[in-house]
CSV table of C-alpha atoms in Angstrom, one decimal:
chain,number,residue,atom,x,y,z
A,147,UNK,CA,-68.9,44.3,-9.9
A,148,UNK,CA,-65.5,42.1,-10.3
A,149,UNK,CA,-64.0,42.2,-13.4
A,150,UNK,CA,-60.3,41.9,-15.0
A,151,UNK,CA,-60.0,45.0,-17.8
A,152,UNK,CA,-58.6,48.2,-17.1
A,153,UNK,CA,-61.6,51.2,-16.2
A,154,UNK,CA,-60.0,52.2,-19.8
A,155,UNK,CA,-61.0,49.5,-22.1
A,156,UNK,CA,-64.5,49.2,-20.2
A,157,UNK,CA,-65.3,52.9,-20.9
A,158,UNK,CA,-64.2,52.3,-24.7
A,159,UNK,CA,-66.4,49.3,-24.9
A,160,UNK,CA,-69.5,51.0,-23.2
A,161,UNK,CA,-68.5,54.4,-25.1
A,162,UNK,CA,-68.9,56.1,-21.1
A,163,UNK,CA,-66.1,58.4,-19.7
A,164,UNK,CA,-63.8,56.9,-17.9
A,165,UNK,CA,-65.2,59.3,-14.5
A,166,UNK,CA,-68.6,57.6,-15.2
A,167,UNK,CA,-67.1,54.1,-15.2
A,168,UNK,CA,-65.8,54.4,-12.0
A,169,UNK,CA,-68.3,55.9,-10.3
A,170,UNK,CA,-70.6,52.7,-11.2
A,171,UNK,CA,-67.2,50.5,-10.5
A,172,UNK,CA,-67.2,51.7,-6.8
A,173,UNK,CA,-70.4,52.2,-6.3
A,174,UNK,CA,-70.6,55.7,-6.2
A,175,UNK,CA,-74.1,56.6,-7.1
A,176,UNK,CA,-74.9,60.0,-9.4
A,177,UNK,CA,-75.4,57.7,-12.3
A,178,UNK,CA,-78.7,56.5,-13.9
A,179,UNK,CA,-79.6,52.7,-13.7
A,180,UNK,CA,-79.3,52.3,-17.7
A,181,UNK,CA,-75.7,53.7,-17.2
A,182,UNK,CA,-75.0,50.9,-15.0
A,183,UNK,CA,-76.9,48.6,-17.4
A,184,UNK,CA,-74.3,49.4,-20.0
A,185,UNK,CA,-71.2,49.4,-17.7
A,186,UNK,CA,-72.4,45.8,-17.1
A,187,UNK,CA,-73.3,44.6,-20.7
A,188,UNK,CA,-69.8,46.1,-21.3
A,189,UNK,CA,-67.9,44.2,-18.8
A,190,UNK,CA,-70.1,41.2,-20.2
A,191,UNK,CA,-68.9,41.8,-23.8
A,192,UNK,CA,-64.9,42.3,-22.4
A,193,UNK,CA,-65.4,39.1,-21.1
A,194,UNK,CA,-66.4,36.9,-24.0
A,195,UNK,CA,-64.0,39.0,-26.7
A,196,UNK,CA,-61.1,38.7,-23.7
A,197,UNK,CA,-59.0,36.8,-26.3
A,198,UNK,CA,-58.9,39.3,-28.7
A,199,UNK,CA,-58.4,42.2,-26.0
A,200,UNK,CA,-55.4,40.4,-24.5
A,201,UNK,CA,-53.8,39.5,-27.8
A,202,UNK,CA,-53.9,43.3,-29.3
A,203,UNK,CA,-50.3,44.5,-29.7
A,204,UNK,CA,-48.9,41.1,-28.2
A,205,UNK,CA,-46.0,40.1,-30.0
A,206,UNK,CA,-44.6,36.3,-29.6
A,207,UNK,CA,-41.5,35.5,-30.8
A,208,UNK,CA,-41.2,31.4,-31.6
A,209,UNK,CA,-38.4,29.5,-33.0
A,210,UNK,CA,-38.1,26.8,-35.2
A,211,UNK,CA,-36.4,23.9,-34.8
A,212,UNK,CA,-36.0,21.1,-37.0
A,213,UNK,CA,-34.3,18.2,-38.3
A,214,UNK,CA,-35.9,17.2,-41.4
A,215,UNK,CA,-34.9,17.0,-45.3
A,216,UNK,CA,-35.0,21.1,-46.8
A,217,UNK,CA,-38.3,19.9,-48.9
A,218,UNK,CA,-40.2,19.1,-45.3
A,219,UNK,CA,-38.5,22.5,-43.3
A,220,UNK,CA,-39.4,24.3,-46.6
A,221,UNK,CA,-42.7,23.1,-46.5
A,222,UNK,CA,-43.6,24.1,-43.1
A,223,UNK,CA,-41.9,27.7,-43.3
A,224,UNK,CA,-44.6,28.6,-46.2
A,225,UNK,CA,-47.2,27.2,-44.0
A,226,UNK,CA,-46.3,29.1,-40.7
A,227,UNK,CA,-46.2,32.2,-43.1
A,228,UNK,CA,-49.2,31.4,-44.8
A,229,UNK,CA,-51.1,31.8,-41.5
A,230,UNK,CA,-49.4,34.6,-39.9
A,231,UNK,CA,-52.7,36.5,-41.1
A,232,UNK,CA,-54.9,34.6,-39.3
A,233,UNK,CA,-53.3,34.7,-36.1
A,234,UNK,CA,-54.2,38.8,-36.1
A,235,UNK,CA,-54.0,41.1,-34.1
A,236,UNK,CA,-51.7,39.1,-32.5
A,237,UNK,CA,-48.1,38.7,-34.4
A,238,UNK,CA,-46.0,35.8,-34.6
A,239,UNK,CA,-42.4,36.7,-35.5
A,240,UNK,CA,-40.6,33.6,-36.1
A,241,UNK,CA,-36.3,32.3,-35.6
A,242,UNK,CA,-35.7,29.0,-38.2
A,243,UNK,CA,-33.2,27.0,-36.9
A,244,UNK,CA,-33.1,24.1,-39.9
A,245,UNK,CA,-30.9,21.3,-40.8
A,246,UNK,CA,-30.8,17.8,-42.6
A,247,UNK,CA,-28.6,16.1,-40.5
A,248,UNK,CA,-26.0,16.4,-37.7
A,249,UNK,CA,-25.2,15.0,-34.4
A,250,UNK,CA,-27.3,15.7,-31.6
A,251,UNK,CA,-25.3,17.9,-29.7
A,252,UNK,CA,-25.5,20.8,-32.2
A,253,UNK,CA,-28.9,20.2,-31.7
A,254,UNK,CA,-29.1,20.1,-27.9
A,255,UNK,CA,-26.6,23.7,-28.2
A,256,UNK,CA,-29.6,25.1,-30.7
A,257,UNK,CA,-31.7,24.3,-27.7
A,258,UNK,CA,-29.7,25.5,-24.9
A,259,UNK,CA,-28.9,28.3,-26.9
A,260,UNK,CA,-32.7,29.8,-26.8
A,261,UNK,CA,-33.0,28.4,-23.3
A,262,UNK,CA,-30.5,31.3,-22.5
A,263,UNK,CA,-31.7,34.1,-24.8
A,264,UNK,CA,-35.5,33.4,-24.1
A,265,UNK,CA,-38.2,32.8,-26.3
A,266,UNK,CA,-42.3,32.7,-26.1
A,267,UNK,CA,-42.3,29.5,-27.1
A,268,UNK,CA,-39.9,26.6,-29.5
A,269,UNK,CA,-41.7,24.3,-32.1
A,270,UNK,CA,-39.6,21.3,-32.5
A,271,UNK,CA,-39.2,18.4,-34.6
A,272,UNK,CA,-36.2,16.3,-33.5
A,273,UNK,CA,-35.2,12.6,-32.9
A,274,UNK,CA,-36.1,10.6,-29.8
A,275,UNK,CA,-33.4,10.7,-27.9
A,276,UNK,CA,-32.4,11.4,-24.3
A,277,UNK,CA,-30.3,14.6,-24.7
A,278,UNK,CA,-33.7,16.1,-26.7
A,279,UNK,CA,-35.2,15.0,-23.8
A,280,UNK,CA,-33.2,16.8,-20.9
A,281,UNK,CA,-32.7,20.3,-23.4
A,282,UNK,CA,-36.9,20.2,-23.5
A,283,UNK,CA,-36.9,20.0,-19.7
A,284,UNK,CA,-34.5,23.0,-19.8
A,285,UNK,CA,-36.2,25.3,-22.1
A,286,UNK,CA,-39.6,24.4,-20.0
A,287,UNK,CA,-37.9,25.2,-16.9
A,288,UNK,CA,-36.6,28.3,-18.3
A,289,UNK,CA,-40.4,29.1,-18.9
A,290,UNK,CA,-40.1,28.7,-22.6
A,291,UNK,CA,-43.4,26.3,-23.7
A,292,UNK,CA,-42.2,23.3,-26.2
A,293,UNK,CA,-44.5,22.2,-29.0
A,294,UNK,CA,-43.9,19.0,-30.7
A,295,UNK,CA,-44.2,18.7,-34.9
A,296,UNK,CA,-45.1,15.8,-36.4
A,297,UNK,CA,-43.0,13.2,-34.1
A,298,UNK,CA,-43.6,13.5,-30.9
A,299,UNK,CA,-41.3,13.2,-27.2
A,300,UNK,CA,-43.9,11.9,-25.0
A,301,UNK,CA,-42.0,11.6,-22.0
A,302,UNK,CA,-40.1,15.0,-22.2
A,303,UNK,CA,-41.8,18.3,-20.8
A,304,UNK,CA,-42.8,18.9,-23.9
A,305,UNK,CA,-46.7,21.6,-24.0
A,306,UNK,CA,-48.2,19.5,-26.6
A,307,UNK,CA,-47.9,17.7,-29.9
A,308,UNK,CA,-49.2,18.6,-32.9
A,309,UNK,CA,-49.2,16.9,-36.3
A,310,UNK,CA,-51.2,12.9,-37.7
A,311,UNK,CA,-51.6,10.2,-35.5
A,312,UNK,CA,-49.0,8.0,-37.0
A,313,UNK,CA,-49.8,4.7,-36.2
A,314,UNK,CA,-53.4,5.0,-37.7
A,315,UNK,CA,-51.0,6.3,-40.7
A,316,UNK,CA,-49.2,3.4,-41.4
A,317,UNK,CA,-52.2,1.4,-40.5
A,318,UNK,CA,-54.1,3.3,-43.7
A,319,UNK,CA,-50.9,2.6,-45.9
A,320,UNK,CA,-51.1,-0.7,-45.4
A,321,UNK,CA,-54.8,-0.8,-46.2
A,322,UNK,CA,-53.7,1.0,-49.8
A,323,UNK,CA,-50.9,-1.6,-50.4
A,324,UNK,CA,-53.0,-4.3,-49.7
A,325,UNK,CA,-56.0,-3.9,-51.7
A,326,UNK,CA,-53.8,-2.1,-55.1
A,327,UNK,CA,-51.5,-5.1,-54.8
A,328,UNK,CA,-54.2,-7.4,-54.4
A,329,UNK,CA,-53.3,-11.1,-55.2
A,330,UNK,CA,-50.3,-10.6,-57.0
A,331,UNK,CA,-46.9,-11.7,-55.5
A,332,UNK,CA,-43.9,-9.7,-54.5
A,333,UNK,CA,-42.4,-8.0,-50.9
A,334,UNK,CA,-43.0,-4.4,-49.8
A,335,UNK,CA,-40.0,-2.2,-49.1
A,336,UNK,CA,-40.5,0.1,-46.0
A,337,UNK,CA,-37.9,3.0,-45.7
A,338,UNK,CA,-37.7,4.9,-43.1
A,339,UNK,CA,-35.3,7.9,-42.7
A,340,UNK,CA,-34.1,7.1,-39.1
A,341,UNK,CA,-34.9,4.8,-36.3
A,342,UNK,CA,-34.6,7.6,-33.8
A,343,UNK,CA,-37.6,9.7,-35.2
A,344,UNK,CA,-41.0,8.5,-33.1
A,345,UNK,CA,-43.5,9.1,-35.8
A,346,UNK,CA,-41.1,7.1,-37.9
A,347,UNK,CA,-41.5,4.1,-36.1
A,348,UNK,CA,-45.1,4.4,-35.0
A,349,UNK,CA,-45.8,4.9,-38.8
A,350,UNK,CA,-43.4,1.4,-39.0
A,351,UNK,CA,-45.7,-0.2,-36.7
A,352,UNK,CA,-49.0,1.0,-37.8
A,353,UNK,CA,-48.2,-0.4,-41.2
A,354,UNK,CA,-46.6,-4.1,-40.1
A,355,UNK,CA,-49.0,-4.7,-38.0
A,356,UNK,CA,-52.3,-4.2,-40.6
A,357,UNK,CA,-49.9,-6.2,-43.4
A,358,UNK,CA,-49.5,-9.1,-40.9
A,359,UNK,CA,-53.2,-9.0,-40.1
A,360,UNK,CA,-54.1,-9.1,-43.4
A,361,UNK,CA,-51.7,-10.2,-45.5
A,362,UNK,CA,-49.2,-12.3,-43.4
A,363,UNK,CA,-48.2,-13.8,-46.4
A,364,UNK,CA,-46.3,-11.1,-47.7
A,365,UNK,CA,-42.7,-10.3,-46.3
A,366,UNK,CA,-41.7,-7.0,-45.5
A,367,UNK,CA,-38.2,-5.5,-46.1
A,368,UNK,CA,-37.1,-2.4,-43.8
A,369,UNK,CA,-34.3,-0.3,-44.9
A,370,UNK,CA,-33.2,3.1,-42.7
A,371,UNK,CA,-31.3,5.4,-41.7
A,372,UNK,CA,-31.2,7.3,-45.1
A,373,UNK,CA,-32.0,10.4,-43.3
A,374,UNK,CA,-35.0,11.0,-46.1
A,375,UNK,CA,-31.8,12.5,-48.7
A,376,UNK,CA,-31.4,11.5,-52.1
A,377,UNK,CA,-27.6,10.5,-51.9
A,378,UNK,CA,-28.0,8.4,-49.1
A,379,UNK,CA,-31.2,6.7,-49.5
A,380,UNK,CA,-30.3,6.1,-53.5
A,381,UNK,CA,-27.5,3.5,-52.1
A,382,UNK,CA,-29.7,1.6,-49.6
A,383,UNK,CA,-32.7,1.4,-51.8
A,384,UNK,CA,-30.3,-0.2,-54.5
A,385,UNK,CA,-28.8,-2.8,-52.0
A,386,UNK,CA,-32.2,-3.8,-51.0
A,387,UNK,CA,-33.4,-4.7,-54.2
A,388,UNK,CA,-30.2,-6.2,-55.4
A,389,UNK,CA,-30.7,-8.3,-52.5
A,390,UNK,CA,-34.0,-9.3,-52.9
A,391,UNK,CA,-35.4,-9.3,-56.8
A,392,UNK,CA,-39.2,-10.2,-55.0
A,393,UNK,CA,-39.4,-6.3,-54.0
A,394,UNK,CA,-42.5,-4.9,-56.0
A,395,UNK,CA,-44.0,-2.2,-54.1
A,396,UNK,CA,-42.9,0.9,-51.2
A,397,UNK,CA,-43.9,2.4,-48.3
A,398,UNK,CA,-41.7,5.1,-47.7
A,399,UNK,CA,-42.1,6.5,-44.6
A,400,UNK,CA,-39.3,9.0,-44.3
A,401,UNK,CA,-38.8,9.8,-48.0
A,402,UNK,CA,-35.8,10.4,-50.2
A,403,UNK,CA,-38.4,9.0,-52.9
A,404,UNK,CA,-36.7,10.6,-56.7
A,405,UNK,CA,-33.8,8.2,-55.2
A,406,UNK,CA,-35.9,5.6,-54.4
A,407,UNK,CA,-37.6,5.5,-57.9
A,408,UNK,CA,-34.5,6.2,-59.6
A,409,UNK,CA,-32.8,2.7,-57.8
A,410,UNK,CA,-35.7,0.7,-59.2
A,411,UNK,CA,-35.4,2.6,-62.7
A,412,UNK,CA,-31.6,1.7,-62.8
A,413,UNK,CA,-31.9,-1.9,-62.5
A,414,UNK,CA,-34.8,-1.9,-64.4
A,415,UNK,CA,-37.3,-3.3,-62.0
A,416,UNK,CA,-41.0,-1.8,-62.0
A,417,UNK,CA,-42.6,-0.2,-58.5
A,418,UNK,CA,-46.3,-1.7,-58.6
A,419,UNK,CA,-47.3,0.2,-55.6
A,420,UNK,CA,-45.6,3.4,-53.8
A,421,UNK,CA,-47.0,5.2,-51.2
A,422,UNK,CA,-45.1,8.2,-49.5
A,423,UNK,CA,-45.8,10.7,-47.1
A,424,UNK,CA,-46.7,14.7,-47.4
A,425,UNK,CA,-47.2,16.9,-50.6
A,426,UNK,CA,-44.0,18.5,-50.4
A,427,UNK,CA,-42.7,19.9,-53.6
A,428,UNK,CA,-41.0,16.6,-54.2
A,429,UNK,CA,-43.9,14.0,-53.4
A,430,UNK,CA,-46.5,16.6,-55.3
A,431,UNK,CA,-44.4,16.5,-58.6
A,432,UNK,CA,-43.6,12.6,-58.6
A,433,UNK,CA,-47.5,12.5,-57.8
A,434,UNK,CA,-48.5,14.9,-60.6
A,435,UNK,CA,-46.4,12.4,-62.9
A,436,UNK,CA,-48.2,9.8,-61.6
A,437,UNK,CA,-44.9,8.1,-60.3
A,438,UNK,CA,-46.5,7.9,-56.9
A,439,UNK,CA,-49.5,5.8,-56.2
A,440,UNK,CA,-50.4,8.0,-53.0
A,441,UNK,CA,-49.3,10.4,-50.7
A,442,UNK,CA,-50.6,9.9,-47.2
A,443,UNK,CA,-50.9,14.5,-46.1
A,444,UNK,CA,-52.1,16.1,-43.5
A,445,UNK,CA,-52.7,20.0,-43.7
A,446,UNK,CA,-49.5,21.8,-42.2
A,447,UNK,CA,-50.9,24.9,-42.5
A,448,UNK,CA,-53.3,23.6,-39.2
A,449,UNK,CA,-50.2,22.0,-37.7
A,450,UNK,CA,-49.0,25.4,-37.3
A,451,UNK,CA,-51.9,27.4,-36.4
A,452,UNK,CA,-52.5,25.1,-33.2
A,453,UNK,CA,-48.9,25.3,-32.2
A,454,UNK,CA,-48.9,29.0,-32.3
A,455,UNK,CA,-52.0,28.9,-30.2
A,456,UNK,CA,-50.6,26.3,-27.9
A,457,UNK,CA,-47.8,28.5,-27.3
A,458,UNK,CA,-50.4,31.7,-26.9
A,459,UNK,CA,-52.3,29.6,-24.3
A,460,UNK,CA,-49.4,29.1,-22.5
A,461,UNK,CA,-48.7,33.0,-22.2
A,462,UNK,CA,-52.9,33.1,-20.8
A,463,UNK,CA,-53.5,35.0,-24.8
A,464,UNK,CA,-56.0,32.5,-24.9
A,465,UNK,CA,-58.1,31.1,-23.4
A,466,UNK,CA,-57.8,27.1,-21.8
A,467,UNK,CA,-58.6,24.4,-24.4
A,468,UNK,CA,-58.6,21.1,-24.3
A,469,UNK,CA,-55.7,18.1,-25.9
A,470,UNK,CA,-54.9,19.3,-29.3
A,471,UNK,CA,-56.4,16.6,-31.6
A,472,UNK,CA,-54.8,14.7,-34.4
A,473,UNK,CA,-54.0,16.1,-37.3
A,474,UNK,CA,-56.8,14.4,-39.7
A,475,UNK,CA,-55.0,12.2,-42.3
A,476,UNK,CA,-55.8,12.9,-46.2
A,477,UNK,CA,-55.2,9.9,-48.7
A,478,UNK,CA,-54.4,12.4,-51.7
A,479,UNK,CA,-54.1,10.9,-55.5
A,480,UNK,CA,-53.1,12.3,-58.8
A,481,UNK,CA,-56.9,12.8,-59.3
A,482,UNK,CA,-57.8,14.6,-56.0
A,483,UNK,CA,-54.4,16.9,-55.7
A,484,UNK,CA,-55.4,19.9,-53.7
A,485,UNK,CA,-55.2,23.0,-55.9
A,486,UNK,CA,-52.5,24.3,-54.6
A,487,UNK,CA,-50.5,21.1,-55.9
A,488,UNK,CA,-51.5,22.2,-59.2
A,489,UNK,CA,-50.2,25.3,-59.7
């Protein structure tokens, strides 16, 4: 009768001692047939709850590491939190490791640095770059499991990736901007917050390509590099448009949007169409006020489930799953805000 559990946990489950347990384990005879029956049925019933009897008292510690605007980090610490319940009885303790901006070799130390100490598992959004790269190989061959959020490193060592598909992203922006702007004139402003972040330019790409399918008449202006902050992106947006007085509408890709809004208000040109990316406590208020026509969400709250379960997987907490799917992508209004937005 081959099994995996402890003659402890089967007894518990078939409510036997654990003397009678082995005897039917090893074949001893003295015990009735329905005894055996149960030892069975309660090796059987082990074996489909074996999630939940591997993950009781397990303790995974993950970090956190980011480069993203405090509004986006922000954001995904209350949705991490937010499903610490629901990851029961296992618990997820978790290390932030946050910043805006910085060269990548503080990053790459960040990464090194848990490589060393040890960690169940790293959750990492972080430019494209070949130094990210090699530190993901490190951590992985350290046996610590990398999870990608939001932009992905395809070609690192990386577990998984978790987050929208972002070319069909930028694809559905351009769809938006296409039919609100309809037939009248003007050039669409994409901003992204660096060239170095992969969902960035897959977003990019999603969305020129559609527009030049569909509307190859009307010219597209990129601006980046803003790093999605208010200071930096104010001064780029303003350039553009003093630049080029046909700019009517916005995709903004990697935000820095009160600055973006606050260029067009200064020189006293109207934004006909502006659609941005996630309800962070930024995007949802301009949205709320109806400064926004769109934000283009997905729901973080998943995002971090699955990469506390890729990272359980990885440990054999759970059981083997398939690829992690996209994120699905949520086309959210001032009129369908979800009602957390509202409050």
């Amino acid at each position: 009768m081959g099994h995996p559990f402890p003659i402890r946990e089967i007894a518990r489950q078939a409510g036997l001692s654990e003397a009678t347990v082995d005897r039917v384990l090893n074949g001893r005879g003295g015990v009735r047939e329905s005894t055996v029956r149960e030892v069975r049925q309660a090796i059987a019933d082990l074996d489909r709850q074996r999630t939940q009897v591997r993950l009781v008292g397990r303790t995974f510690m993950i970090d956190i590491v980011m480069q993203a605007p405090e509004r986006f980090s922000t954001a995904v610490r209350s949705a991490l939190e937010a499903e610490l319940p629901a990851l029961h009885p296992a618990v997820v303790r978790s290390r932030f490791h946050f910043r805006e901006t910085g060269p990548v070799a503080e990053l790459v130390r960040t990464l090194d640095r848990i490589a060393r100490r040890g960690s169940q598992g790293v959750v990492l959004k972080a430019p494209d770059l070949p130094e990210v790269t090699a530190a993901v190989g490190r951590l992985t061959e350290a046996g610590v499991p990398v999870v990608t959020l939001v932009t992905d490193l395809p070609t690192s060592a990386r577990l998984a990736y978790v987050g929208i598909d972002n070319r069909a992203a930028g694809a559905t922006a351009a769809y938006l901007m296409g039919q609100w702007l309809g037939e009248r004139p003007g050039n669409v402003l994409t901003s992204l917050s660096s060239g170095f972040f992969r969902n960035e330019e897959e977003r990019e790409m999603g969305f020129r390509g559609a527009m030049r399918a569909r509307h190859p008449q009307r010219a597209l202006v990129e601006i980046a590099e803003g790093q999605g902050l208010d200071a930096t992106q104010y001064d780029l947006v303003r350039a553009a448009l003093e630049r080029d007085p046909q700019i009517r509408a916005v995709y903004s890709i990697g935000g820095g949007n009160i600055a973006t809004l606050r260029a067009f208000a200064d020189l006293g040109r109207a934004c006909a169409v502006f659609v941005a990316h996630d309800l962070d406590h930024d995007n949802t208020r301009l949205l709320r006020e109806h400064r926004l026509s769109a934000v283009l969400h997905h729901d973080l709250r998943q995002d971090m489930r699955e990469a506390c379960h890729a990272v359980m997987r990885a440990h054999g907490a759970l059981p083997p799953a398939g690829p992690v799917l996209p994120s699905a992508i949520q086309v959210v209004t001032p009129y369908n805000m979800p009602p957390a937005a509202l409050g």
